[in-house]
Short mmCIF file of C-alpha atoms and ligand atoms in Angstrom, two decimals:
data_model
loop_
_atom_site.label_atom_id
_atom_site.label_comp_id
_atom_site.label_asym_id
_atom_site.label_seq_id
_atom_site.Cartn_x
_atom_site.Cartn_y
_atom_site.Cartn_z
CA MET A 1 -48.00 29.19 29.08
CA ASN A 2 -50.61 26.49 29.42
CA GLY A 3 -49.90 22.78 29.05
CA SER A 4 -51.55 22.35 25.66
CA LEU A 5 -49.61 25.27 24.19
CA ILE A 6 -46.37 23.68 25.36
CA ILE A 7 -47.40 20.40 23.75
CA CYS A 8 -48.27 22.25 20.49
CA LEU A 9 -44.95 24.10 20.49
CA ALA A 10 -43.08 20.90 21.21
CA ALA A 11 -44.94 19.18 18.38
CA LEU A 12 -43.93 22.02 16.04
CA LEU A 13 -40.31 22.00 17.14
CA LEU A 14 -39.80 18.24 17.13
CA PRO A 15 -39.58 17.75 13.38
CA LEU A 16 -37.15 20.66 13.21
CA THR A 17 -34.84 19.12 15.79
CA ALA A 18 -35.16 15.78 14.11
CA LEU A 19 -34.30 17.40 10.81
CA SER A 20 -31.26 19.23 12.11
CA SER A 21 -29.94 16.16 13.88
CA ALA A 22 -30.55 14.22 10.70
CA ALA A 23 -28.50 16.83 8.89
CA SER A 24 -25.61 16.55 11.31
CA GLY A 25 -26.36 12.83 11.66
CA LYS A 26 -25.81 12.59 7.92
CA LEU A 27 -22.22 13.59 8.53
CA ARG A 28 -21.94 11.18 11.39
CA SER A 29 -23.39 8.33 9.36
CA LYS A 30 -20.53 8.56 6.87
CA PRO A 31 -18.43 5.46 7.44
CA ASN A 32 -15.05 5.69 9.05
CA ILE A 33 -12.49 4.40 6.59
CA ILE A 34 -9.33 2.49 7.46
CA ILE A 35 -6.95 1.27 4.78
CA ILE A 36 -4.41 -1.20 6.11
CA LEU A 37 -1.70 -1.67 3.54
CA ALA A 38 0.84 -4.43 4.09
CA ASP A 39 4.21 -4.22 2.36
CA ASP A 40 5.02 -6.99 -0.16
CA LEU A 41 2.30 -9.40 0.99
CA GLY A 42 1.17 -12.04 -1.49
CA SER A 43 -2.33 -13.13 -2.42
CA GLY A 44 -1.48 -16.59 -1.05
CA ASP A 45 -0.01 -15.43 2.26
CA LEU A 46 -3.26 -15.53 4.24
CA SER A 47 -4.95 -18.58 5.71
CA CYS A 48 -8.29 -17.37 4.28
CA ALA A 49 -6.67 -17.69 0.84
CA GLY A 50 -5.52 -21.23 1.53
CA ALA A 51 -2.20 -20.80 3.36
CA THR A 52 -1.68 -23.61 5.86
CA LYS A 53 1.84 -22.91 7.17
CA ILE A 54 0.89 -19.38 8.20
CA LYS A 55 -2.13 -18.56 10.36
CA THR A 56 -3.92 -15.24 10.03
CA PRO A 57 -7.11 -15.64 12.10
CA ASN A 58 -7.83 -11.92 12.49
CA ILE A 59 -7.51 -11.17 8.79
CA ASP A 60 -9.54 -14.31 8.07
CA ARG A 61 -12.31 -12.92 10.31
CA LEU A 62 -12.17 -9.62 8.43
CA ALA A 63 -12.59 -11.61 5.21
CA ALA A 64 -15.37 -13.78 6.61
CA ASP A 65 -17.32 -10.68 7.66
CA GLY A 66 -16.69 -8.83 4.41
CA VAL A 67 -15.70 -9.35 0.80
CA ARG A 68 -12.46 -10.96 -0.32
CA PHE A 69 -11.46 -10.18 -3.88
CA THR A 70 -9.46 -12.91 -5.58
CA GLN A 71 -8.64 -10.59 -8.50
CA GLY A 72 -7.33 -7.62 -6.51
CA TYR A 73 -4.46 -5.68 -8.08
CA ALA A 74 -1.81 -3.27 -6.99
CA PRO A 75 -1.45 -0.76 -9.84
CA SER A 76 2.31 -1.18 -9.65
CA ALA A 77 4.67 -3.96 -8.61
CA THR A 78 6.63 -1.61 -6.33
CA CYS A 79 5.76 0.54 -3.39
CA THR A 80 6.12 4.22 -4.29
CA PRO A 81 4.12 4.14 -7.54
CA SER A 82 1.49 1.85 -6.05
CA ARG A 83 0.94 4.14 -3.06
CA PHE A 84 0.95 7.16 -5.37
CA SER A 85 -1.93 5.58 -7.31
CA LEU A 86 -3.85 4.72 -4.17
CA LEU A 87 -3.71 8.31 -2.91
CA THR A 88 -4.23 10.10 -6.23
CA GLY A 89 -6.40 7.74 -8.28
CA GLU A 90 -3.91 8.13 -11.10
CA TYR A 91 -1.57 5.55 -12.60
CA ALA A 92 1.89 6.58 -11.43
CA TRP A 93 3.55 5.82 -14.78
CA ARG A 94 1.78 8.89 -16.22
CA GLN A 95 4.18 10.89 -14.10
CA SER A 96 7.84 11.51 -14.83
CA ALA A 97 10.15 8.54 -14.19
CA LYS A 98 11.39 10.22 -10.99
CA LYS A 99 7.94 9.96 -9.49
CA ASN A 100 7.33 6.34 -10.24
CA THR A 101 10.61 4.89 -9.12
CA ILE A 102 11.37 3.46 -5.67
CA LEU A 103 12.28 6.55 -3.67
CA ASP A 104 15.27 6.94 -1.39
CA GLY A 105 14.78 8.17 2.16
CA ASP A 106 15.87 11.71 1.27
CA ALA A 107 13.87 12.02 -1.98
CA PRO A 108 11.42 14.92 -2.38
CA LEU A 109 7.66 14.53 -2.07
CA CYS A 110 6.26 13.03 -5.30
CA ILE A 111 2.68 14.30 -4.94
CA GLU A 112 2.17 18.03 -5.54
CA PRO A 113 1.03 19.84 -2.39
CA GLY A 114 -2.51 21.04 -2.78
CA ARG A 115 -3.55 18.18 -5.06
CA LEU A 116 -7.01 16.81 -4.28
CA THR A 117 -5.76 13.47 -3.03
CA LEU A 118 -7.89 10.80 -1.39
CA PRO A 119 -7.29 12.22 2.12
CA ALA A 120 -7.73 15.81 0.88
CA MET A 121 -11.06 14.88 -0.69
CA LEU A 122 -12.16 13.16 2.51
CA ARG A 123 -11.06 16.14 4.56
CA GLN A 124 -13.37 18.28 2.42
CA ALA A 125 -16.13 15.83 3.25
CA GLY A 126 -15.62 16.45 6.96
CA TYR A 127 -13.24 13.60 7.75
CA GLN A 128 -10.30 13.67 10.14
CA THR A 129 -7.45 12.17 8.17
CA GLY A 130 -4.32 10.41 9.40
CA ILE A 131 -1.53 8.10 8.31
CA VAL A 132 0.56 5.82 10.51
CA GLY A 133 3.52 3.67 9.42
CA LYS A 134 5.16 3.47 6.04
CA TRP A 135 5.12 6.59 3.85
CA HIS A 136 7.63 6.22 0.96
CA LEU A 137 6.27 9.08 -1.14
CA GLY A 138 9.12 11.50 -0.45
CA LEU A 139 9.54 14.50 1.83
CA GLY A 140 10.54 18.09 1.14
CA ASP A 141 10.21 20.24 -1.95
CA GLY A 142 13.37 19.06 -3.69
CA LYS A 143 14.70 22.64 -4.00
CA THR A 144 16.85 22.19 -0.94
CA ARG A 145 17.86 18.99 0.79
CA VAL A 146 15.22 17.85 3.24
CA ASN A 147 16.17 19.00 6.73
CA PHE A 148 15.44 16.21 9.20
CA ASN A 149 16.48 18.52 12.05
CA GLY A 150 13.89 21.18 11.46
CA ASP A 151 10.43 21.18 9.94
CA VAL A 152 10.23 18.20 7.61
CA ASN A 153 7.86 19.43 4.93
CA PRO A 154 6.10 19.29 2.57
CA GLY A 155 4.96 15.78 3.38
CA PRO A 156 1.72 14.01 4.33
CA LEU A 157 0.24 17.11 5.99
CA GLU A 158 0.62 19.12 2.79
CA ILE A 159 -1.25 16.60 0.65
CA GLY A 160 -4.34 16.11 2.78
CA PHE A 161 -3.51 14.35 6.03
CA ASP A 162 -4.29 16.13 9.31
CA TYR A 163 -1.94 13.86 11.21
CA CYS A 164 0.99 11.63 10.42
CA HIS A 165 3.27 9.30 12.33
CA ILE A 166 5.49 7.81 9.65
CA ILE A 167 8.89 6.52 8.69
CA PRO A 168 10.16 8.29 5.57
CA ALA A 169 10.79 5.41 3.14
CA THR A 170 11.40 1.71 3.76
CA VAL A 171 12.79 0.03 6.85
CA ASP A 172 15.86 -0.92 4.81
CA ARG A 173 16.56 2.74 3.92
CA VAL A 174 17.91 5.49 6.14
CA PRO A 175 16.98 7.63 8.00
CA SER A 176 15.73 5.03 10.48
CA VAL A 177 13.52 7.40 12.45
CA TRP A 178 9.88 8.18 13.10
CA ILE A 179 8.41 11.50 12.02
CA GLU A 180 5.30 12.88 13.70
CA ASN A 181 3.69 15.67 11.73
CA HIS A 182 6.70 17.83 10.84
CA LYS A 183 9.23 16.63 13.39
CA VAL A 184 11.57 13.71 13.85
CA ILE A 185 10.60 12.14 17.17
CA GLY A 186 13.15 11.93 19.96
CA LEU A 187 15.80 13.95 18.16
CA ASP A 188 18.51 15.52 20.29
CA PRO A 189 19.48 18.88 18.71
CA VAL A 190 23.13 18.38 19.68
CA ASP A 191 23.22 15.25 17.52
CA PRO A 192 21.69 16.38 14.21
CA ILE A 193 20.80 14.00 11.40
CA GLU A 194 22.58 13.94 8.07
CA VAL A 195 21.62 11.56 5.29
CA SER A 196 23.42 10.53 2.11
CA TYR A 197 22.77 7.92 -0.52
CA VAL A 198 25.99 8.81 -2.28
CA LYS A 199 28.78 8.36 0.22
CA ASN A 200 29.50 7.31 3.77
CA ILE A 201 29.28 10.57 5.67
CA GLY A 202 30.09 9.31 9.11
CA ASP A 203 32.59 7.05 10.72
CA ALA A 204 29.95 4.49 11.67
CA PRO A 205 30.63 0.93 10.49
CA THR A 206 29.08 -0.47 7.34
CA GLY A 207 27.86 -3.99 6.76
CA LEU A 208 30.42 -4.38 4.03
CA LYS A 209 33.40 -3.63 6.28
CA ARG A 210 32.12 -5.02 9.56
CA PRO A 211 29.84 -8.01 8.88
CA ASP A 212 30.80 -9.22 12.37
CA LEU A 213 28.61 -6.42 13.80
CA LEU A 214 25.45 -7.68 12.10
CA THR A 215 23.24 -9.30 14.74
CA ARG A 216 20.57 -10.94 12.59
CA PHE A 217 21.54 -11.59 8.97
CA GLY A 218 24.01 -10.60 6.31
CA ALA A 219 23.02 -8.69 3.21
CA ASP A 220 23.90 -8.09 -0.43
CA GLU A 221 26.04 -5.11 -1.38
CA GLN A 222 23.16 -2.67 -1.88
CA HIS A 223 21.94 -3.37 1.65
CA SER A 224 25.39 -3.33 3.23
CA CYS A 225 25.78 0.36 3.95
CA MET A 226 25.24 1.81 7.40
CA ILE A 227 24.54 -0.55 10.30
CA ILE A 228 21.68 0.50 12.56
CA ASN A 229 20.33 -1.74 15.31
CA GLY A 230 22.57 -4.57 14.13
CA ILE A 231 21.12 -4.49 10.58
CA SER A 232 22.86 -2.95 7.59
CA ARG A 233 20.71 -0.63 5.44
CA ILE A 234 20.65 1.14 2.07
CA GLY A 235 22.25 4.58 2.45
CA TYR A 236 24.19 6.40 5.14
CA MET A 237 23.09 8.45 8.10
CA LYS A 238 24.96 10.43 10.69
CA GLY A 239 23.64 11.57 14.07
CA GLY A 240 20.09 11.25 15.36
CA HIS A 241 21.13 8.43 17.70
CA SER A 242 18.34 9.03 20.23
CA ALA A 243 15.74 9.07 17.43
CA ARG A 244 16.65 5.78 15.76
CA PHE A 245 13.95 3.16 15.91
CA LYS A 246 14.35 -0.43 16.98
CA ASP A 247 12.97 -2.74 14.30
CA GLU A 248 11.44 -5.10 16.84
CA GLU A 249 9.38 -2.23 18.28
CA LEU A 250 7.89 -1.00 14.99
CA PRO A 251 4.68 -3.09 15.11
CA LYS A 252 3.91 -2.00 18.66
CA THR A 253 4.22 1.65 17.64
CA VAL A 254 2.07 1.16 14.53
CA VAL A 255 -0.69 -0.32 16.69
CA ALA A 256 -0.40 2.27 19.49
CA LYS A 257 -0.49 5.25 17.13
CA SER A 258 -3.31 3.81 15.02
CA VAL A 259 -5.45 3.07 18.07
CA GLU A 260 -4.68 6.50 19.52
CA PHE A 261 -5.88 8.15 16.30
CA ILE A 262 -9.06 6.06 16.22
CA GLU A 263 -9.83 6.85 19.87
CA LYS A 264 -9.22 10.54 19.39
CA HIS A 265 -11.60 10.75 16.43
CA LYS A 266 -14.20 8.22 17.47
CA ASP A 267 -16.96 10.86 17.33
CA ALA A 268 -16.09 12.25 13.91
CA PRO A 269 -15.81 10.39 10.66
CA PHE A 270 -12.16 9.53 10.20
CA PHE A 271 -9.88 8.19 7.50
CA LEU A 272 -6.81 6.33 8.61
CA GLU A 273 -4.17 4.77 6.42
CA VAL A 274 -2.03 2.22 8.23
CA GLY A 275 1.18 1.37 6.36
CA LEU A 276 2.39 -1.91 7.86
CA PHE A 277 6.11 -2.65 7.43
CA GLU A 278 5.88 -6.40 7.00
CA PRO A 279 6.77 -8.69 5.30
CA HIS A 280 9.19 -6.26 3.56
CA VAL A 281 12.87 -6.65 4.38
CA PRO A 282 14.61 -6.45 6.79
CA ARG A 283 12.25 -8.93 8.41
CA VAL A 284 12.30 -8.74 12.19
CA ALA A 285 9.75 -10.53 14.33
CA ALA A 286 8.97 -9.15 17.78
CA PRO A 287 9.59 -11.75 20.54
CA PRO A 288 6.06 -13.26 20.68
CA PHE A 289 6.19 -14.10 16.97
CA VAL A 290 9.68 -15.55 16.68
CA GLY A 291 9.46 -19.09 15.30
CA LYS A 292 5.67 -19.08 15.55
CA SER A 293 4.73 -19.78 11.96
CA GLY A 294 5.43 -22.90 9.96
CA SER A 295 7.14 -20.90 7.25
CA GLY A 296 10.25 -19.31 8.69
CA LEU A 297 10.88 -15.68 9.50
CA ARG A 298 8.76 -14.38 6.63
CA GLY A 299 5.84 -16.43 7.95
CA ASP A 300 6.48 -15.12 11.47
CA VAL A 301 6.25 -11.49 10.41
CA ILE A 302 3.04 -12.22 8.50
CA GLU A 303 1.58 -13.60 11.73
CA GLN A 304 2.78 -10.37 13.33
CA ILE A 305 0.77 -8.46 10.71
CA ASP A 306 -2.26 -10.48 11.74
CA TRP A 307 -1.75 -9.41 15.36
CA GLU A 308 -1.54 -5.74 14.31
CA VAL A 309 -4.77 -6.03 12.32
CA GLY A 310 -6.40 -7.82 15.27
CA GLU A 311 -5.44 -5.01 17.68
CA ILE A 312 -6.99 -2.42 15.35
CA MET A 313 -10.14 -4.55 15.05
CA LYS A 314 -10.30 -4.85 18.84
CA ALA A 315 -10.17 -1.07 19.20
CA LEU A 316 -13.05 -0.70 16.73
CA ASP A 317 -15.10 -3.25 18.70
CA ARG A 318 -14.31 -1.64 22.04
CA LEU A 319 -15.34 1.78 20.76
CA LYS A 320 -18.41 0.30 19.03
CA LEU A 321 -17.24 1.63 15.69
CA ALA A 322 -16.87 -1.63 13.79
CA ASP A 323 -20.35 -1.60 12.23
CA ASN A 324 -19.92 1.68 10.43
CA THR A 325 -16.24 1.42 9.58
CA LEU A 326 -15.05 0.35 6.16
CA VAL A 327 -11.82 -1.55 6.71
CA ILE A 328 -9.82 -2.29 3.57
CA PHE A 329 -6.86 -4.65 3.87
CA SER A 330 -4.41 -5.05 1.02
CA SER A 331 -0.76 -4.87 -0.02
CA ASP A 332 1.20 -2.35 -2.07
CA ASN A 333 2.66 -5.00 -4.38
CA GLY A 334 3.22 -8.72 -4.67
CA PRO A 335 5.59 -10.80 -2.56
CA ILE A 336 9.28 -11.64 -2.84
CA LEU A 337 11.44 -14.04 -0.84
CA PHE A 338 15.06 -12.91 -1.13
CA ASP A 339 15.18 -9.12 -1.34
CA GLY A 340 18.67 -8.24 -0.19
CA TYR A 341 18.99 -9.92 3.22
CA PHE A 342 20.08 -13.51 3.81
CA ASP A 343 17.22 -14.21 6.21
CA ARG A 344 16.44 -17.78 5.02
CA SER A 345 12.98 -16.83 3.73
CA GLU A 346 13.49 -19.03 0.72
CA GLU A 347 15.04 -21.95 2.58
CA ASP A 348 12.43 -21.99 5.36
CA LEU A 349 9.38 -21.63 3.12
CA ASN A 350 8.27 -25.19 3.91
CA GLY A 351 5.99 -25.53 0.91
CA HIS A 352 4.18 -22.24 1.49
CA GLN A 353 3.19 -20.41 -1.72
CA PRO A 354 3.13 -16.62 -1.32
CA THR A 355 1.77 -16.04 -4.85
CA GLU A 356 -0.47 -19.13 -4.87
CA GLY A 357 1.69 -20.35 -7.74
CA LEU A 358 1.26 -17.23 -9.88
CA ARG A 359 4.27 -16.36 -12.03
CA GLY A 360 6.81 -13.81 -10.93
CA TRP A 361 7.26 -11.65 -7.87
CA LYS A 362 7.45 -8.03 -6.72
CA TYR A 363 8.99 -5.67 -9.34
CA LEU A 364 7.41 -7.56 -12.30
CA THR A 365 4.18 -7.14 -14.24
CA TYR A 366 3.50 -10.86 -14.12
CA GLU A 367 0.53 -11.71 -11.91
CA GLY A 368 2.79 -12.57 -8.97
CA GLY A 369 4.07 -9.00 -8.88
CA CYS A 370 0.74 -7.22 -8.98
CA ARG A 371 -1.98 -9.53 -7.66
CA VAL A 372 -2.49 -8.73 -4.00
CA PRO A 373 -4.80 -9.74 -1.18
CA LEU A 374 -7.80 -7.39 -1.07
CA ILE A 375 -10.41 -7.59 1.66
CA ALA A 376 -13.09 -5.06 2.57
CA ARG A 377 -15.34 -5.21 5.61
CA TRP A 378 -18.17 -2.81 6.38
CA PRO A 379 -20.79 -4.73 8.35
CA GLN A 380 -23.55 -2.18 7.74
CA GLN A 381 -23.21 -2.31 3.96
CA ILE A 382 -21.09 -5.16 2.61
CA LYS A 383 -22.50 -8.64 2.18
CA PRO A 384 -19.93 -11.28 3.17
CA ARG A 385 -18.66 -13.12 0.10
CA VAL A 386 -15.69 -14.01 -2.07
CA SER A 387 -15.64 -12.14 -5.37
CA ASP A 388 -13.67 -12.69 -8.57
CA GLN A 389 -14.52 -9.22 -9.91
CA LEU A 390 -11.58 -7.07 -10.93
CA PHE A 391 -10.56 -4.38 -8.43
CA SER A 392 -7.43 -2.25 -8.40
CA LEU A 393 -6.15 -0.11 -5.56
CA VAL A 394 -6.36 2.84 -7.97
CA ASP A 395 -10.17 2.46 -7.73
CA ILE A 396 -10.38 3.14 -4.04
CA TYR A 397 -10.41 6.90 -4.69
CA ALA A 398 -13.52 7.04 -6.91
CA THR A 399 -15.24 4.28 -4.96
CA VAL A 400 -14.80 6.07 -1.65
CA ALA A 401 -15.85 9.36 -3.27
CA GLN A 402 -19.13 7.74 -4.26
CA LEU A 403 -19.65 6.12 -0.86
CA THR A 404 -19.18 9.42 0.93
CA GLY A 405 -21.23 11.47 -1.53
CA GLN A 406 -18.34 13.39 -3.07
CA GLU A 407 -18.40 14.52 -6.68
CA LEU A 408 -15.21 13.82 -8.56
CA THR A 409 -13.90 17.09 -9.89
CA ALA A 410 -12.73 17.20 -13.50
CA GLY A 411 -9.24 15.82 -13.81
CA ALA A 412 -9.22 14.32 -10.32
CA ALA A 413 -8.32 10.66 -10.04
CA PRO A 414 -8.18 10.12 -13.82
CA ASP A 415 -7.68 6.36 -13.67
CA SER A 416 -9.94 5.55 -10.76
CA LEU A 417 -13.27 3.81 -11.41
CA ASP A 418 -16.21 3.94 -9.07
CA LEU A 419 -16.55 0.32 -8.05
CA SER A 420 -18.97 0.96 -5.18
CA SER A 421 -21.56 -1.35 -6.78
CA VAL A 422 -18.93 -4.09 -6.88
CA LEU A 423 -17.79 -3.42 -3.33
CA LEU A 424 -21.31 -3.47 -1.93
CA GLY A 425 -22.27 -6.56 -3.93
CA LYS A 426 -24.94 -4.74 -5.96
CA THR A 427 -23.68 -6.10 -9.25
CA LYS A 428 -22.07 -9.30 -10.36
CA LYS A 429 -20.74 -7.56 -13.45
CA ASN A 430 -17.12 -6.65 -13.90
CA VAL A 431 -17.41 -2.87 -13.83
CA ARG A 432 -13.67 -2.70 -14.43
CA ASP A 433 -12.92 -4.81 -17.50
CA ASN A 434 -9.23 -4.04 -17.73
CA THR A 435 -6.36 -2.75 -15.67
CA VAL A 436 -2.87 -1.52 -16.48
CA LEU A 437 -0.07 -3.04 -14.44
CA HIS A 438 3.27 -1.35 -13.95
CA GLY A 439 6.59 -2.94 -13.09
CA ILE A 440 10.23 -1.92 -13.25
CA GLY A 441 10.45 -3.06 -16.90
CA GLY A 442 7.35 -1.31 -18.20
CA LEU A 443 3.60 -1.82 -18.47
CA ALA A 444 1.20 -4.71 -19.05
CA LEU A 445 -2.53 -4.89 -19.66
CA ARG A 446 -5.03 -7.28 -18.21
CA GLN A 447 -8.20 -7.21 -20.28
CA GLY A 448 -10.91 -9.64 -19.25
CA ASP A 449 -9.13 -12.97 -18.98
CA TRP A 450 -6.29 -11.92 -21.28
CA LYS A 451 -2.93 -10.55 -20.28
CA TYR A 452 -0.59 -8.75 -22.65
CA ILE A 453 3.00 -7.79 -21.82
CA PRO A 454 4.80 -5.81 -24.52
CA ALA A 455 8.48 -6.44 -25.18
CA THR A 456 10.78 -4.12 -23.33
CA GLU A 457 12.86 -3.72 -26.48
CA LYS A 458 16.25 -3.99 -24.89
CA MET A 459 15.14 -1.35 -22.43
CA LYS A 460 17.07 -1.68 -19.19
CA PRO A 461 14.68 -2.05 -16.28
CA GLY A 462 14.34 1.20 -14.40
CA GLY A 463 12.81 2.27 -11.14
CA MET A 464 14.62 -0.28 -9.00
CA GLY A 465 15.81 2.19 -6.42
CA SER A 466 19.31 3.56 -6.06
CA GLY A 467 22.17 1.13 -5.70
CA ALA A 468 20.26 -1.80 -7.18
CA ASN A 469 22.03 -3.93 -9.74
CA ALA A 470 20.08 -4.31 -13.02
CA ALA A 471 21.82 -7.61 -13.74
CA ASP A 472 20.40 -9.12 -10.56
CA PRO A 473 18.06 -11.94 -11.65
CA ARG A 474 15.23 -10.38 -9.62
CA PHE A 475 15.35 -7.28 -11.80
CA ALA A 476 16.66 -8.83 -15.02
CA ALA A 477 13.43 -10.86 -15.20
CA ALA A 478 11.72 -7.57 -16.08
CA ASN A 479 13.39 -7.61 -19.48
CA ILE A 480 10.84 -9.07 -21.88
CA PRO A 481 12.55 -9.79 -25.21
CA GLU A 482 9.37 -10.87 -27.05
CA PRO A 483 5.80 -9.68 -26.41
CA LEU A 484 3.71 -12.07 -24.35
CA LEU A 485 0.04 -12.98 -24.41
CA PHE A 486 -1.53 -15.21 -21.82
CA ASP A 487 -5.03 -16.60 -21.48
CA LEU A 488 -5.55 -16.44 -17.74
CA SER A 489 -8.78 -18.45 -17.93
CA THR A 490 -6.82 -21.58 -18.86
CA ASP A 491 -3.35 -20.51 -17.81
CA PRO A 492 -3.55 -18.36 -14.66
CA ASN A 493 0.16 -18.86 -13.97
CA GLU A 494 1.26 -17.35 -17.30
CA THR A 495 3.24 -20.36 -18.46
CA LYS A 496 2.27 -20.41 -22.15
CA ASN A 497 2.76 -17.50 -24.51
CA VAL A 498 -0.13 -17.82 -27.02
CA ILE A 499 0.73 -14.77 -29.10
CA THR A 500 1.36 -16.69 -32.32
CA SER A 501 -1.98 -18.48 -32.15
CA HIS A 502 -3.88 -15.31 -31.14
CA PRO A 503 -2.22 -12.43 -33.00
CA LYS A 504 -5.49 -10.47 -33.30
CA LYS A 505 -6.11 -10.61 -29.58
CA ALA A 506 -2.58 -9.41 -28.91
CA ALA A 507 -3.01 -6.53 -31.37
CA GLU A 508 -6.32 -5.60 -29.73
CA LEU A 509 -4.75 -5.45 -26.29
CA ALA A 510 -1.69 -3.58 -27.56
CA LYS A 511 -4.02 -0.99 -29.11
CA GLU A 512 -6.08 -0.72 -25.94
CA LEU A 513 -2.95 -0.21 -23.85
CA ASN A 514 -1.76 2.53 -26.20
CA THR A 515 -5.17 4.21 -26.06
CA ILE A 516 -5.14 4.24 -22.26
CA ILE A 517 -1.63 5.71 -22.32
CA ALA A 518 -2.52 8.34 -24.94
CA LYS A 519 -5.88 9.30 -23.46
CA GLY A 520 -4.35 10.37 -20.19
CA GLU A 521 -7.18 8.88 -18.20
CA ALA A 522 -9.08 5.65 -17.86
CA ARG A 523 -11.93 6.87 -15.64
CA LYS A 524 -14.47 7.79 -18.29
CA ARG A 525 -14.33 4.47 -20.04
CA PRO A 526 -17.82 3.08 -20.60
CA GLU A 527 -18.83 0.29 -18.28
CA ALA A 528 -17.99 -3.11 -19.62
CA LYS A 529 -20.65 -5.69 -20.33
CA GLN A 530 -20.40 -8.95 -18.46
C1 NG6 B 1 14.91 -2.17 -3.81
C2 NG6 B 1 15.62 -2.84 -2.67
C3 NG6 B 1 14.63 -3.67 -1.87
C4 NG6 B 1 13.45 -2.84 -1.45
C5 NG6 B 1 12.86 -2.17 -2.65
C6 NG6 B 1 11.71 -1.28 -2.29
C7 NG6 B 1 16.81 -4.69 -3.81
C8 NG6 B 1 18.13 -5.27 -4.19
N1 NG6 B 1 16.77 -3.57 -3.13
O1 NG6 B 1 15.80 -1.34 -4.49
O2 NG6 B 1 15.24 -4.23 -0.75
O3 NG6 B 1 13.80 -1.88 -0.50
O4 NG6 B 1 13.83 -1.41 -3.31
O5 NG6 B 1 10.63 -2.03 -1.93
O6 NG6 B 1 15.81 -5.27 -4.14
S1 NG6 B 1 9.22 -1.38 -1.97
O7 NG6 B 1 8.29 -2.42 -1.55
O8 NG6 B 1 9.25 -0.29 -1.04
O9 NG6 B 1 8.97 -0.98 -3.33
CA1 CA B 2 6.18 -2.93 -1.11
#
């Protein structure tokens, strides 16, 4: 073969190779996606949002390099339904009450296996999908009791994740163990695990009977069952001694497993959900964070969150992945100070304002229960800014579908709106003009600057989780005797019910809320005008 022929052949082949690498490169150019979801973090808990007693430099850097939404919402004021909405793109209250309550640690999986969830959709798009940290969406099929000594399934792997390293529910609920894929980690078969939320099944001490054995703080009755690692929990567990986690080691494990997943999949597009445990109760700061913040233990564990986020950011930088990784940081619901443990969070607040002064707290449909921090960084695509456009965690599904070139199949993610134009800063419009908020007492609607909360009509608040006392002021505040209407443009803290002066507005919002409920989906709503 002479030289010129080789050159000709090479010239012919080059475009082909370029084309095929572009084709595979197309896959590679899909952004990695990391959702870091804190547990009960408030919109005012970050220094980038004005906190001065708590320092969150890593999260502040994420915000400075990306977009921070000041009107970010959790679809529900509690964990299980909020996470359900994030993963399915559907408001959880459309499901039976069992699926939108706070689940116990032995509750069955509340997402049907095989459903095209956010991770399942991304898996179809060629992503490696993983979840590390808090799960709280149930395990097992509910036909038989979940067997923590065998294969624990169905769970994350049956609804779209390729990998999981999770704790089943909340840190305050048994079983206090890690599960990797289908197995409890570190379990000794001669010491099998049994779990009950009904009665004490072992002879281990409870917080109620042996408060002298509590090493950190006392607790209310609901949290005074089994003592594990010097902290009393909700529920009872027998066995599994070698598998029980130490609260002070949880953040280290979250970071190690997250970084391990990122490293393993650095060459493929990946989706990782990181469920941080803080600042949910029981609050335990690892030694470097003890007493570090200016706002007590709750402040310390928020600074611990910032360290965890920083370690994940460092891994992205080290692996040169940061530029093409969409990192979303948020919280599953609003903050609360006292939530069962006498850990001085209220007393040591030192002027800090977790909700920035917004009314209410976790569990409630007031702004304080549902407004959450929401930050998104994707250096290649997102212009750094602060945005007051409406964004709900339920929208992540359709938004990510659009960003990764996935068509939404009929019926998938019925309440999720594609807010990619908002995320990328391509519009200043409010693409989402309203959002339904769900709390333990019922629903509320935010529409533009208006907020409508129907009366709960003597309805007892539900969905508080087993063992909770409905008369507790935290929960009783969910009882709304008269309907409420607030004008958030002049009264962001919901102090003045203006329903009598604006009856038409209230009727309009009530009608809209009923339509969204009856329609069974909110996704196909026409785009709102600015
Ligand atoms: C409640 C628990 C609370 C917390 C919550 C779930 C009380 C008295 N008890 O029942 O401690 O575990 O359930 O929180 O409030 S969540 O963030 O996972 O929804
Ligand atoms: Ca939560």
